[in-house]
Amino acid sequence: YYWGCYYMDEGQKEEAIKVFLDAEKIALSVEANNLLGLIYNRIAILQENQFRIKQAQKSFSNSVYYFHKAKNLKNEYSTFRKGEYF
């Protein structure tokens, strides 16, 4: 996940997506719900920046779902608010 954040900060969007998708597979396999919320949130931001609005909506929705499962209400609410603007 953090490598994806690094690539994102460096403007290497395609590499960031690849790393986030790899992290997603691992997080799903161990049911790391909070981490999944973070991963989907970052993916949604990248998609939003590329004007892939439908995909970003889905990723924001996934992020909210996994933050809810992790009982991370702060991130669930803030991500839900981001997704509302679409």
Short mmCIF file of C-alpha atoms in Angstrom, two decimals:
data_model
loop_
_atom_site.label_atom_id
_atom_site.label_comp_id
_atom_site.label_asym_id
_atom_site.label_seq_id
_atom_site.Cartn_x
_atom_site.Cartn_y
_atom_site.Cartn_z
CA TYR A 1 0.00 0.00 0.00
CA TYR A 2 2.69 2.50 0.97
CA TRP A 3 4.62 1.88 -2.25
CA GLY A 4 1.45 2.82 -4.10
CA CYS A 5 1.20 6.02 -2.06
CA TYR A 6 4.82 6.79 -2.89
CA TYR A 7 4.24 6.29 -6.62
CA MET A 8 1.08 8.37 -6.41
CA ASP A 9 2.97 11.23 -4.73
CA GLU A 10 5.65 11.00 -7.41
CA GLY A 11 3.05 11.29 -10.17
CA GLN A 12 3.58 7.73 -11.39
CA LYS A 13 -0.12 6.92 -11.56
CA GLU A 14 0.02 3.71 -13.59
CA GLU A 15 2.65 2.21 -11.30
CA ALA A 16 0.60 3.28 -8.27
CA ILE A 17 -2.49 1.49 -9.61
CA LYS A 18 -0.49 -1.71 -10.18
CA VAL A 19 0.85 -1.65 -6.64
CA PHE A 20 -2.58 -0.90 -5.14
CA LEU A 21 -4.10 -3.81 -7.09
CA ASP A 22 -1.36 -6.14 -5.79
CA ALA A 23 -1.99 -4.87 -2.26
CA GLU A 24 -5.72 -5.41 -2.76
CA LYS A 25 -5.19 -9.12 -3.47
CA ILE A 26 -3.13 -9.58 -0.33
CA ALA A 27 -5.51 -7.54 1.84
CA LEU A 28 -8.51 -9.53 0.56
CA SER A 29 -6.76 -12.81 1.35
CA VAL A 30 -6.26 -11.83 5.00
CA GLU A 31 -9.47 -9.81 5.38
CA ALA A 32 -7.60 -6.60 6.24
CA ASN A 33 -10.73 -4.46 6.03
CA ASN A 34 -9.25 -1.12 7.09
CA LEU A 35 -6.37 -1.57 4.65
CA LEU A 36 -8.86 -2.39 1.90
CA GLY A 37 -10.69 0.84 2.69
CA LEU A 38 -7.43 2.76 2.31
CA ILE A 39 -6.53 0.98 -0.93
CA TYR A 40 -9.92 1.61 -2.56
CA ASN A 41 -9.87 5.23 -1.44
CA ARG A 42 -6.50 5.81 -3.15
CA ILE A 43 -7.62 3.99 -6.28
CA ALA A 44 -10.76 6.17 -6.36
CA ILE A 45 -8.68 9.33 -6.12
CA LEU A 46 -6.52 8.21 -9.04
CA GLN A 47 -9.60 7.32 -11.08
CA GLU A 48 -11.23 10.65 -10.24
CA ASN A 49 -8.11 12.50 -11.41
CA GLN A 50 -8.32 10.60 -14.71
CA PHE A 51 -12.02 11.55 -15.09
CA ARG A 52 -13.06 7.90 -14.78
CA ILE A 53 -16.04 8.93 -12.68
CA LYS A 54 -18.05 5.67 -12.73
CA GLN A 55 -15.01 3.66 -11.67
CA ALA A 56 -14.19 6.23 -8.97
CA GLN A 57 -17.74 6.00 -7.61
CA LYS A 58 -17.42 2.21 -7.35
CA SER A 59 -14.03 2.47 -5.66
CA PHE A 60 -15.28 5.09 -3.18
CA SER A 61 -18.24 2.80 -2.45
CA ASN A 62 -15.90 -0.15 -1.84
CA SER A 63 -13.80 2.05 0.44
CA VAL A 64 -16.83 3.01 2.53
CA TYR A 65 -17.91 -0.63 2.73
CA TYR A 66 -14.56 -1.84 4.04
CA PHE A 67 -14.13 1.06 6.47
CA HIS A 68 -17.58 0.17 7.81
CA LYS A 69 -16.57 -3.49 8.21
CA ALA A 70 -13.43 -2.33 10.06
CA LYS A 71 -15.55 -0.05 12.28
CA ASN A 72 -13.45 2.92 11.17
CA LEU A 73 -16.25 5.47 11.32
CA LYS A 74 -14.00 8.49 10.80
CA ASN A 75 -12.68 7.26 7.45
CA GLU A 76 -16.05 5.77 6.51
CA TYR A 77 -17.75 9.14 6.93
CA SER A 78 -15.04 11.20 5.20
CA THR A 79 -14.91 8.79 2.24
CA PHE A 80 -18.70 8.72 2.03
CA ARG A 81 -18.69 12.52 1.84
CA LYS A 82 -16.17 12.42 -1.06
CA GLY A 83 -18.31 9.93 -2.94
CA GLU A 84 -21.43 12.06 -2.52
CA TYR A 85 -20.13 14.70 -4.89
CA PHE A 86 -20.48 12.50 -7.95
#
